[in-house]
Coordinates of N, CA and C in Angstrom, one line a residue:
Chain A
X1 N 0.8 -1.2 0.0 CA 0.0 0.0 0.0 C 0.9 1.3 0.0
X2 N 1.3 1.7 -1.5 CA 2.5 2.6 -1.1 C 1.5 4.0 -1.0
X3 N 0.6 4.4 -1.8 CA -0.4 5.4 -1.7 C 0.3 6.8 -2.6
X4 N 0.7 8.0 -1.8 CA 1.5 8.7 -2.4 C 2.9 8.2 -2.2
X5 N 3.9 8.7 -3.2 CA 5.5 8.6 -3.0 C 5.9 9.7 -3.5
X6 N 6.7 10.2 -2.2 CA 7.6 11.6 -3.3 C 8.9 11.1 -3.1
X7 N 9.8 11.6 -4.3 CA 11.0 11.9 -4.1 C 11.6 13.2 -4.8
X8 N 12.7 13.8 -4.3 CA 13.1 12.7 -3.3 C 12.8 13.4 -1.9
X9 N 13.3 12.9 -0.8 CA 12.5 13.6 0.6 C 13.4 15.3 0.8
X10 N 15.2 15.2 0.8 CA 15.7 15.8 0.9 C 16.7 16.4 -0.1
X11 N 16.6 17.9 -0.4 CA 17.1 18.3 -1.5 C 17.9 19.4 -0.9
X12 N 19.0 19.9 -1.1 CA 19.8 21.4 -0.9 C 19.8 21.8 -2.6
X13 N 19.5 22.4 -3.0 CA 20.4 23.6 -3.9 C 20.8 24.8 -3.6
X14 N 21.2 25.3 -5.4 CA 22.0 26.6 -5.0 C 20.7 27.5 -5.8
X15 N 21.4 28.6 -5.3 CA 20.2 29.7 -6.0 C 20.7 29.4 -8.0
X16 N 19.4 29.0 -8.2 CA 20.0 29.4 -9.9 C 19.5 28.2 -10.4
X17 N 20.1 26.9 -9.4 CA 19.7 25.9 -10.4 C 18.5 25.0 -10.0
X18 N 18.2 24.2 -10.8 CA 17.1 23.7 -11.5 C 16.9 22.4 -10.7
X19 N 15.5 22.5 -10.7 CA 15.1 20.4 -10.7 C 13.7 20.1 -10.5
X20 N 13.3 18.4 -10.5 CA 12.1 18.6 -10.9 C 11.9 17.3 -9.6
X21 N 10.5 17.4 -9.0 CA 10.4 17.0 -7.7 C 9.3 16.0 -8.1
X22 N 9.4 14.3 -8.5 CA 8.3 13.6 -8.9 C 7.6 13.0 -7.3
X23 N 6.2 13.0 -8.0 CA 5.1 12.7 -7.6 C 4.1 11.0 -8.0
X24 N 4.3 10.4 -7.3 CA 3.4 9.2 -8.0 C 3.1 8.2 -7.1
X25 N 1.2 8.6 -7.3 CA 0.3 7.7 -6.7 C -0.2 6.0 -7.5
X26 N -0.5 4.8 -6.4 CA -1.1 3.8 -6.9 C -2.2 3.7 -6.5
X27 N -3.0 4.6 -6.7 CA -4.5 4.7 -6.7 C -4.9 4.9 -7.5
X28 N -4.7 5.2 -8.5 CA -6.0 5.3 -10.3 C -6.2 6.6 -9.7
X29 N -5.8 7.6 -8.8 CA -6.4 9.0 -8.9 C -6.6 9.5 -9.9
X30 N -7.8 10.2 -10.1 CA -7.5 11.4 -11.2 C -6.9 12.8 -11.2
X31 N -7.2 13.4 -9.5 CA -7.0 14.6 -9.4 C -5.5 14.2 -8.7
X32 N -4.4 15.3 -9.1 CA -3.5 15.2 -8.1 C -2.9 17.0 -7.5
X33 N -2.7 16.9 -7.2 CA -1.9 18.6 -6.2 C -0.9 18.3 -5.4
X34 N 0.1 20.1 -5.7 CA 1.2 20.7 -5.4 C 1.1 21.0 -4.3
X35 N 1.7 21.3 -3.3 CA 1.3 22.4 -1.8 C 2.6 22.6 -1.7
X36 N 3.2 23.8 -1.1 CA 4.1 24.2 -0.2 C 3.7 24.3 1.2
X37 N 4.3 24.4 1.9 CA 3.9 24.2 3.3 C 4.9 25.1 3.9
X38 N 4.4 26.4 4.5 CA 5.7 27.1 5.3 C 5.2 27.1 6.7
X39 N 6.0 27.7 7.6 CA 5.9 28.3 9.3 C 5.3 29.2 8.9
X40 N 3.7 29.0 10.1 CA 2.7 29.7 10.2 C 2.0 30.1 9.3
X41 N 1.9 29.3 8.0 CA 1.3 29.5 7.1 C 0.4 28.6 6.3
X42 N 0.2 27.4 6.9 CA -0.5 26.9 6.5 C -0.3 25.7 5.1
X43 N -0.9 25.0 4.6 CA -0.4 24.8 2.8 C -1.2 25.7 1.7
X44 N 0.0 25.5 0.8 CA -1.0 26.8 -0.3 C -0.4 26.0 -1.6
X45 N -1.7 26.0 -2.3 CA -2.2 25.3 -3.5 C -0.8 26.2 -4.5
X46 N 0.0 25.3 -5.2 CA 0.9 25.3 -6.2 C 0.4 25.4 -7.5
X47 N 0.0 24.3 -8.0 CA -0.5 23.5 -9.1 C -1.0 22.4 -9.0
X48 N -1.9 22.1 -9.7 CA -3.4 21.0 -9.7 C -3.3 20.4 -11.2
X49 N -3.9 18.9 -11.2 CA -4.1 18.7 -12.3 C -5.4 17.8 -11.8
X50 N -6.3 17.7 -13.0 CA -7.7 17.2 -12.8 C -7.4 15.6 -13.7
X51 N -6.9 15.6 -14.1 CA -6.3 14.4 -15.2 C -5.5 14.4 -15.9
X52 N -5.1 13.6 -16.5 CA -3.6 12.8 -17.4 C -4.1 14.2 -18.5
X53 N -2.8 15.0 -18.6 CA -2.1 15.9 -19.9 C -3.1 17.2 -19.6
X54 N -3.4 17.2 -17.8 CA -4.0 18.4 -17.9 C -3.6 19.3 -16.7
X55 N -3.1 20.5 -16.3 CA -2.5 21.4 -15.4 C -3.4 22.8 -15.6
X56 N -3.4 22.8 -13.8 CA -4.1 24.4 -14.0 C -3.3 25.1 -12.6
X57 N -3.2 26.6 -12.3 CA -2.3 27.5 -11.8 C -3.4 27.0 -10.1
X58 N -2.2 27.0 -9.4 CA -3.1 27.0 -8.1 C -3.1 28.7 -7.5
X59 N -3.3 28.6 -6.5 CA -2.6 29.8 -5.6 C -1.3 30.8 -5.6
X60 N -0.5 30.1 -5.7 CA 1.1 30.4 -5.2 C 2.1 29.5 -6.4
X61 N 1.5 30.0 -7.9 CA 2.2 29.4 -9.0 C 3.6 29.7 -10.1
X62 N 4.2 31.3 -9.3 CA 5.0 31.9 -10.0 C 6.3 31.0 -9.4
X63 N 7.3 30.6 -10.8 CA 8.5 30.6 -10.3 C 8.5 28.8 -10.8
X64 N 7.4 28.0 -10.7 CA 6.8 26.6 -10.7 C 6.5 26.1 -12.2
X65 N 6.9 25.2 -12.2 CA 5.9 24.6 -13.4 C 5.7 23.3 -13.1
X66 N 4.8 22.8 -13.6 CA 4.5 21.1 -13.6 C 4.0 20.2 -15.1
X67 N 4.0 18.7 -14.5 CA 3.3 18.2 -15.9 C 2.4 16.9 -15.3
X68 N 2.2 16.4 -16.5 CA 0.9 15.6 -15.9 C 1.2 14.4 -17.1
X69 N 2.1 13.6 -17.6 CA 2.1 12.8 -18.9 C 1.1 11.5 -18.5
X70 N 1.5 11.1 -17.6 CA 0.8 10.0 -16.8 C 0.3 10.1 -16.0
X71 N -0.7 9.4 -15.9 CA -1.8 9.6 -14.7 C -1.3 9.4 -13.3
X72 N -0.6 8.0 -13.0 CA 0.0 8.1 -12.0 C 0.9 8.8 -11.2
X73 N 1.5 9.7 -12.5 CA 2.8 10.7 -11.9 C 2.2 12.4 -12.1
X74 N 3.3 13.3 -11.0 CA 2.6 14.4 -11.1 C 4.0 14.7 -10.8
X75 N 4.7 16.1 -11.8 CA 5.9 16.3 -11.7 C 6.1 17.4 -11.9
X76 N 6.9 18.7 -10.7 CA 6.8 19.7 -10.1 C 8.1 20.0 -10.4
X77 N 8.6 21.1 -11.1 CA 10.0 21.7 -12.1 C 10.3 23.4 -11.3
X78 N 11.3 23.3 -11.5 CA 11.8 24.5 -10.3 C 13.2 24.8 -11.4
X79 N 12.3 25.9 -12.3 CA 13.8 26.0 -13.4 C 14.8 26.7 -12.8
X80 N 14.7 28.0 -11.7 CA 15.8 28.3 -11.3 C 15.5 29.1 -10.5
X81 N 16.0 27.9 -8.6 CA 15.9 28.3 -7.6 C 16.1 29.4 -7.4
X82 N 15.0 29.7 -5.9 CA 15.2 31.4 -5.5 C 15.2 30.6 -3.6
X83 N 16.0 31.5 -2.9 CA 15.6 31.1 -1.6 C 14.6 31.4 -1.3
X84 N 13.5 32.3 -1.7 CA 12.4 31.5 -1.1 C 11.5 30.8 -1.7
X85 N 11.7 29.6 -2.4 CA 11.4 28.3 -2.4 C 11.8 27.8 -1.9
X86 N 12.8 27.9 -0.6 CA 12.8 26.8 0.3 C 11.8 26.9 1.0
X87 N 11.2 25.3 1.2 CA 9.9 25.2 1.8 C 9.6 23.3 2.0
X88 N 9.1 23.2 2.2 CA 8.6 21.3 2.5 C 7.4 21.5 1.4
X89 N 7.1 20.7 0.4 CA 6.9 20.4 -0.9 C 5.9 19.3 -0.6
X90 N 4.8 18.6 -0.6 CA 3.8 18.1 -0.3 C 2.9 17.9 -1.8
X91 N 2.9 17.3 -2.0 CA 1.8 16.2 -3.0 C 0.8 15.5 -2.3
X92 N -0.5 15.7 -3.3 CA -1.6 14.7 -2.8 C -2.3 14.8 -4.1
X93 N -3.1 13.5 -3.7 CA -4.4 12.8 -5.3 C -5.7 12.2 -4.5
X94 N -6.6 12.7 -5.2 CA -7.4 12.1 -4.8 C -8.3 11.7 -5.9
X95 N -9.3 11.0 -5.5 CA -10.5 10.0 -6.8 C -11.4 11.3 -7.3
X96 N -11.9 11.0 -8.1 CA -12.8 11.9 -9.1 C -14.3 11.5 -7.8
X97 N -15.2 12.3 -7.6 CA -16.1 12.3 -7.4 C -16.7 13.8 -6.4
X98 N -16.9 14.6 -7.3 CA -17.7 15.6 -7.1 C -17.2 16.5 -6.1
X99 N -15.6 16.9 -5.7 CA -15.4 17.1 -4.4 C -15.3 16.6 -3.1
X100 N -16.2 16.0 -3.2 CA -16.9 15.0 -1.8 C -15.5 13.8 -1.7
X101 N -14.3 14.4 -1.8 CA -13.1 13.0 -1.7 C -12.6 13.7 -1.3
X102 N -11.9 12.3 0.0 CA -10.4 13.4 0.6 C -9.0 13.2 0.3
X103 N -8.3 14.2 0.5 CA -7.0 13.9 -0.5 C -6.1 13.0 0.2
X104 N -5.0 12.2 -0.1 CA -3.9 11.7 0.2 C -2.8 12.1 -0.3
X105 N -2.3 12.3 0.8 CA -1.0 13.0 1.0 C 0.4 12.3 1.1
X106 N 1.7 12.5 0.5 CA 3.0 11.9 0.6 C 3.3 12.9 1.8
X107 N 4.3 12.0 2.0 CA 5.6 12.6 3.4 C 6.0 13.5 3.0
X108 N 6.1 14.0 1.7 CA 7.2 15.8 1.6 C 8.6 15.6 1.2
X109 N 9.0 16.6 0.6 CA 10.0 17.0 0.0 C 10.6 18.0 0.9
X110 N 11.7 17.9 1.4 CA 12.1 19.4 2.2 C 13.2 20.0 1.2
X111 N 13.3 20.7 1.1 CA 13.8 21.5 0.0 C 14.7 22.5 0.9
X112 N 15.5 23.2 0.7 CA 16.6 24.3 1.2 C 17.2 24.6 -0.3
X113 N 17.1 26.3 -0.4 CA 17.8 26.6 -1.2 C 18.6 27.9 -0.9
X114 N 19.7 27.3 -0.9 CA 20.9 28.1 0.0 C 21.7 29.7 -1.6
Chain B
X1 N -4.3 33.6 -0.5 CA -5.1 33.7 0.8 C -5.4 32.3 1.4
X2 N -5.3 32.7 2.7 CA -6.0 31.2 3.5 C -7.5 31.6 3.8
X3 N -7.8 30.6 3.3 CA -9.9 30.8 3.6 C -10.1 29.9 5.2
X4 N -9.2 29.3 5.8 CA -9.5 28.9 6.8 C -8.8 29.8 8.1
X5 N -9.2 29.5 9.2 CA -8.0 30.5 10.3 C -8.7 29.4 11.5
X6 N -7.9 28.9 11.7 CA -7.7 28.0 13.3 C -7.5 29.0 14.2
X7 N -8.1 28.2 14.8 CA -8.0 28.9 16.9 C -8.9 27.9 17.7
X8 N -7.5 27.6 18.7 CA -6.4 28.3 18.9 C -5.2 27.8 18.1
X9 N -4.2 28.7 17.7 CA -3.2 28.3 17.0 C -2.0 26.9 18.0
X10 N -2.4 26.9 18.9 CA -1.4 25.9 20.0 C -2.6 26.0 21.4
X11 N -2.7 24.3 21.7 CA -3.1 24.1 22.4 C -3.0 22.5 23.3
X12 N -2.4 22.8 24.4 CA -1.6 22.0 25.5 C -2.5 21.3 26.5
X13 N -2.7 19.9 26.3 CA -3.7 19.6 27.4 C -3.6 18.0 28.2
X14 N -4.1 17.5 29.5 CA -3.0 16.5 29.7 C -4.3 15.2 29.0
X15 N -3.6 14.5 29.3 CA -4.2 12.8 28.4 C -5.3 12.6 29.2
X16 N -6.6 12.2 28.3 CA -7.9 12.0 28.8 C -8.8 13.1 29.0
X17 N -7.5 14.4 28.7 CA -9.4 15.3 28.4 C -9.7 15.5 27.4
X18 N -10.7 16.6 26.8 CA -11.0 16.7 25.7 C -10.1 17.7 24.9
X19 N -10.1 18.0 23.8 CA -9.6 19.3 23.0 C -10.4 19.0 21.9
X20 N -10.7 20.5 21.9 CA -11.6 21.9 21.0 C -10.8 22.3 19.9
X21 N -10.8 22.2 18.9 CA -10.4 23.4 18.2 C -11.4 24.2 17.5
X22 N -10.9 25.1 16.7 CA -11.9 25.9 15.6 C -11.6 26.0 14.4
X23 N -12.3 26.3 13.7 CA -12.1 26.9 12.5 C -13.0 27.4 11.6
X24 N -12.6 29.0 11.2 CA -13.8 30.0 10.9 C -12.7 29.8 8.8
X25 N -14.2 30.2 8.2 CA -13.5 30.2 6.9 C -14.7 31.1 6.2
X26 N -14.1 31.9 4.6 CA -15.1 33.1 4.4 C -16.0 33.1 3.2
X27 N -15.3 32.2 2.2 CA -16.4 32.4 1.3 C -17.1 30.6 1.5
X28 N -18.4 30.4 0.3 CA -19.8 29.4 0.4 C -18.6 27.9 0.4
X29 N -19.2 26.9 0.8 CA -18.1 26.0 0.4 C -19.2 24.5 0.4
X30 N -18.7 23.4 -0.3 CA -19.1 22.2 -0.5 C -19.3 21.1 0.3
X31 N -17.8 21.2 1.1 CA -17.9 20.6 2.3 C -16.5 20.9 2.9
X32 N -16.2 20.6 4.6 CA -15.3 20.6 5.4 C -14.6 19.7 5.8
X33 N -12.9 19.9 5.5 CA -12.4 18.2 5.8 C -11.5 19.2 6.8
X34 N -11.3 18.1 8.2 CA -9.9 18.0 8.9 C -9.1 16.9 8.8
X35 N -7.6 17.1 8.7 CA -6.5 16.4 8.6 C -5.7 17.1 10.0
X36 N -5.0 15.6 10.0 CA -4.1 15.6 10.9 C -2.4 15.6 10.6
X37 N -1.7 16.0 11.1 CA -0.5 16.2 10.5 C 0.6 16.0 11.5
X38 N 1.3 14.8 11.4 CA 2.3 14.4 12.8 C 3.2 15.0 12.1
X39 N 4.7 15.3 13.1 CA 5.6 15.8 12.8 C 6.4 15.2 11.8
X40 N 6.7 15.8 11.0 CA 7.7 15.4 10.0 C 6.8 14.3 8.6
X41 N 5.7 14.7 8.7 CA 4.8 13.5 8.2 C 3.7 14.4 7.1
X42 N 3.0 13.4 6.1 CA 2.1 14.2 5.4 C 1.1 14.4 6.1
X43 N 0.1 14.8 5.4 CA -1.0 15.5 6.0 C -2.7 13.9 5.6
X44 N -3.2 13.7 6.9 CA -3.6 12.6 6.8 C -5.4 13.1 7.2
X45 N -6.1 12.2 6.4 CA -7.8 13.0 6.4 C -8.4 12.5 7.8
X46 N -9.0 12.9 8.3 CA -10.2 12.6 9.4 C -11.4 11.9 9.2
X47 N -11.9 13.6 8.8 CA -13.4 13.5 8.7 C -13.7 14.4 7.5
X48 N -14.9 14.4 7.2 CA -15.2 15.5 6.2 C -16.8 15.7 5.9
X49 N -17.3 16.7 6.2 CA -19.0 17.3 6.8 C -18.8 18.0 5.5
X50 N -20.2 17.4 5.0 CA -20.8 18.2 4.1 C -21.7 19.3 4.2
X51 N -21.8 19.9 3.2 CA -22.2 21.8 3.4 C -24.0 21.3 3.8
X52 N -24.4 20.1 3.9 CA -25.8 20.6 4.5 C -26.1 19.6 5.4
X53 N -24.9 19.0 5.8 CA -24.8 18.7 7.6 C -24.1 19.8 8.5
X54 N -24.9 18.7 10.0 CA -24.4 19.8 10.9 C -23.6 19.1 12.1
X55 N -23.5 18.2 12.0 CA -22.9 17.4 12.9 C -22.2 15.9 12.4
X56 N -20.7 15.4 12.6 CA -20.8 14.5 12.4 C -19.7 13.8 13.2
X57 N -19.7 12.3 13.2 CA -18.7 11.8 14.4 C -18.5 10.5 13.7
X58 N -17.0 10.5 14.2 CA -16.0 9.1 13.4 C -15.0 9.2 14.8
X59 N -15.5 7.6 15.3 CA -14.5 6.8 16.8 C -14.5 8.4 17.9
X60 N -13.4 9.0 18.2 CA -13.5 10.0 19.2 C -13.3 11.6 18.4
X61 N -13.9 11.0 17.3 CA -14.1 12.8 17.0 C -15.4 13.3 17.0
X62 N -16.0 14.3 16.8 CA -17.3 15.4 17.1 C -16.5 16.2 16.0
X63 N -17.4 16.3 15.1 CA -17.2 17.9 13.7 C -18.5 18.5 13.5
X64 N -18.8 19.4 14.1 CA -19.8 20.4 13.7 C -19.0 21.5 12.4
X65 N -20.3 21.9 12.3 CA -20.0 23.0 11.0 C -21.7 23.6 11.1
X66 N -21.1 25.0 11.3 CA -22.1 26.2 11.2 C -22.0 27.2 10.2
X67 N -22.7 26.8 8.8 CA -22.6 28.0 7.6 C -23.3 28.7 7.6
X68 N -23.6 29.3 8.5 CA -24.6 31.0 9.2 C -23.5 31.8 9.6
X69 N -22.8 31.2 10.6 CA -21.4 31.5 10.8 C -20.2 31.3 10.2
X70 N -20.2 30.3 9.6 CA -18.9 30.3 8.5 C -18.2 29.3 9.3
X71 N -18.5 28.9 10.3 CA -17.0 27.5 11.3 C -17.4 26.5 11.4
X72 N -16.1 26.2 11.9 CA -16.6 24.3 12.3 C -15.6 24.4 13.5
X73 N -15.6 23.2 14.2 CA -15.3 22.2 15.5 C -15.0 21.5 15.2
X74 N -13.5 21.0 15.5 CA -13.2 19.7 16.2 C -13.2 19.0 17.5
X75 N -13.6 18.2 17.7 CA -13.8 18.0 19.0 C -13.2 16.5 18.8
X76 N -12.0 16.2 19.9 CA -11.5 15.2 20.4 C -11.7 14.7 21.5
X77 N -12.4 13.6 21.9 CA -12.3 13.1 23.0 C -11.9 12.3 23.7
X78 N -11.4 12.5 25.5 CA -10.3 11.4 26.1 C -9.2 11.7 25.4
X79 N -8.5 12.9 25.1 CA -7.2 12.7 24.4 C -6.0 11.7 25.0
X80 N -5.2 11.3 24.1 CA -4.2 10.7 24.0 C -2.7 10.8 23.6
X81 N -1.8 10.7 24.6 CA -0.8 11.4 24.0 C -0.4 10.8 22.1
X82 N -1.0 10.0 21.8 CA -0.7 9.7 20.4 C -1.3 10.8 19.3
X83 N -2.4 11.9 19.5 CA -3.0 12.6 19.4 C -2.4 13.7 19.3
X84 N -0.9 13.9 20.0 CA -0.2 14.9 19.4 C 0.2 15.0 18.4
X85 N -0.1 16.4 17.5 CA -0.2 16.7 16.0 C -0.5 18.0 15.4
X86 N -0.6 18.3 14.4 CA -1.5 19.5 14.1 C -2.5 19.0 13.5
X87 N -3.4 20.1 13.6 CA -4.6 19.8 12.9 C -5.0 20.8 12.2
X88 N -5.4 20.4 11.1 CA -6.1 21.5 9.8 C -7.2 21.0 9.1
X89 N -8.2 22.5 8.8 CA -9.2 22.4 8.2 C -9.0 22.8 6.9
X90 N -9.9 22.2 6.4 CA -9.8 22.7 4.9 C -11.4 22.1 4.1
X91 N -11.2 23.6 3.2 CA -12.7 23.6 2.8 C -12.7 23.4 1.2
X92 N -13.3 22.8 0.7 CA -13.6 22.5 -0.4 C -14.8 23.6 -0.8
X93 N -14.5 24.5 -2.0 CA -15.5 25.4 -3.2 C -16.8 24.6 -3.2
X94 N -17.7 26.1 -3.5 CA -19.1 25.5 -4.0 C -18.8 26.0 -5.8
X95 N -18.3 26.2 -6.1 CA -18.3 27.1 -7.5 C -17.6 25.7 -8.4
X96 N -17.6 25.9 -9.8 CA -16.8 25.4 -10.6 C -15.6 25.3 -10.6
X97 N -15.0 26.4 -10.4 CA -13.8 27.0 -10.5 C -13.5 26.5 -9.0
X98 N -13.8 26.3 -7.7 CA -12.8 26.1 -7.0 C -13.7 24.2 -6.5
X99 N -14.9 23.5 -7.1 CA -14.8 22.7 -6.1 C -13.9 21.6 -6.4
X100 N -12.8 21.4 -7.5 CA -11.7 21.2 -7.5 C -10.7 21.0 -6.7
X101 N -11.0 21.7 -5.9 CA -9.8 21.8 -5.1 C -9.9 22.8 -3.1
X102 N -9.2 22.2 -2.4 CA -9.4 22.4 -1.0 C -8.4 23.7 -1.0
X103 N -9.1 24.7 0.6 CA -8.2 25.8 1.1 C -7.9 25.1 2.5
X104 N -6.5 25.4 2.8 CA -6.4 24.8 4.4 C -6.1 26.2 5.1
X105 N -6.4 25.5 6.4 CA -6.1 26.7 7.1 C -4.9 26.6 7.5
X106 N -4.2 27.6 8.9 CA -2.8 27.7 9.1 C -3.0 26.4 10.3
X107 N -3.8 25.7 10.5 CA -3.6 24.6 11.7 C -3.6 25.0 13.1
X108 N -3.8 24.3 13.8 CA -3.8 24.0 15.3 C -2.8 22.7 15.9
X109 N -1.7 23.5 16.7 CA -0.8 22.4 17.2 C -1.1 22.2 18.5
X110 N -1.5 20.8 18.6 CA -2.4 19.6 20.0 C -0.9 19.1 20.8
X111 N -0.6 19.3 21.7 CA -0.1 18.6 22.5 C -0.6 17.8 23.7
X112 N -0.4 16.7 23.7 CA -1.4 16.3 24.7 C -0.4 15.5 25.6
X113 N -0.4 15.7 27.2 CA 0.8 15.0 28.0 C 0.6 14.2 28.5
X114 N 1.6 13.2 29.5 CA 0.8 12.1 30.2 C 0.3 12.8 31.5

C-alpha cells in the first residue's frame, strides 16, 4: 500500500539551479496537487491537475511549473531556484467524485535553497 | 489567501481530556475536511462534513460545522498522547472554479501529556 510517494524527501540547492520533484500515486487517482507548506502558514495550493495531460495555476504558481504525462505521476520543475522556495513540498491525489473526496497525502520534500 | 483561520493556534492539554479546536472560513463551500498532521509526516484525512450537515462523528471525533457563521469544530475526545499533532481544516469550493480543489487553514498544534 504505497499510496503517495515523493522523491526525493531531501534536497539542498543553489540559487539558480534547477530540478524537478516527482510525484506518483497507486491509486488510479485522477486529481492530483502541489502544496508548499511554510511556518505559520499553513499549505497553499501550487498547481493541480484534474487528469492525465491536464494542469491548471493553483494559488502560489510563480517561479513553478508542472506536468501531468501519466496519470500516476505528477511532476513539479523548479527551473531556477530562489531562496524563497525553500519550503517542505507536499503532494496529494485524490478520486474523481464531485469534491466529496479526501486527498492523500506523501511525506514531503524538504527542500533548502541556499 | 488562506480561507481557513484556526484557533487556537497551539493548544496544551493532559491525556484524557477533551480538545476543541476551531475553524472559521469566508467564502460558500461544498464541504469541510480535517487532517491531521504528525511531525515530520504528510497530512492525513479525518473527517469530512458536508455543506448541508451539521454534525458528524467518526470513533473520538465530534465535527460540527455552522454556515450562518462560516465554522466548524473539532472535537476530540479522552485525548491521548498519540493525538499529538496539528490539525487543519480545509474547505472544499461551492463554485466550478474552486470545487476542485481544498483551502487549508494555518492549523492548530495539539499537544497532549501524560
Amino acid at each position: 500500500n504505497a499510496g503517495v510517494t515523493q522523491t526525493p524527501k531531501f534536497r539542498v540547492l543553489k540559487t539558480g539551479q534547477s530540478m524537478t520533484l516527482l510525484c506518483a500515486q497507486d491509486m488510479n487517482h485522477e486529481y492530483m496537487y502541489w502544496y508548499r507548506q511554510d511556518p505559520g502558514m499553513g499549505l497553499r495550493l501550487i498547481h493541480y491537475s484534474v487528469g492525465e495531460g491536464t494542469t491548471a495555476k493553483g494559488e502560489v504558481p510563480d517561479g513553478y511549473n508542472v506536468s501531468r504525462l501519466k496519470k500516476q505521476n505528477f511532476l513539479l520543475g523548479l527551473e531556477s531556484a530562489a531562496p524563497s522556495q525553500t519550503s517542505v513540498y507536499f503532494c496529494a491525489s485524490r478520486a474523481h467524485g464531485g469534491g466529496n473526496q479526501p486527498q492523500h497525502f506523501g511525506d514531503g520534500t524538504r527542500l533548502s535553497i541556499l | 489567501s488562506q480561507q481557513g483561520e484556526e484557533d487556537p493556534q497551539a493548544l496544551s492539554i493532559q491525556e484524557g481530556e477533551n480538545a476543541t479546536m476551531n475553524c472559521s472560513y469566508k467564502t460558500s463551500i461544498n464541504n469541510l475536511q480535517w487532517y491531521r498532521q504528525n511531525s515530520g509526516r504528510g497530512l492525513v484525512h479525518l473527517i469530512l462534513i458536508r455543506s448541508n450537515e451539521r454534525e458528524k462523528h467518526s470513533g473520538r471525533l465530534r465535527v460540527t460545522l455552522d454556515t450562518s457563521k462560516k465554522s466548524s469544530s473539532l472535537l476530540i475526545t479522552a485525548s491521548r498522547a498519540a493525538d499529538t499533532a496539528s490539525y487543519f481544516c480545509a474547505t472544499g469550493g461551492s463554485n466550478t472554479g474552486t470545487a476542485s480543489k481544498l483551502t487549508f487553514g494555518t492549523g492548530t498544534r495539539l499537544q497532549v501529556t501524560l
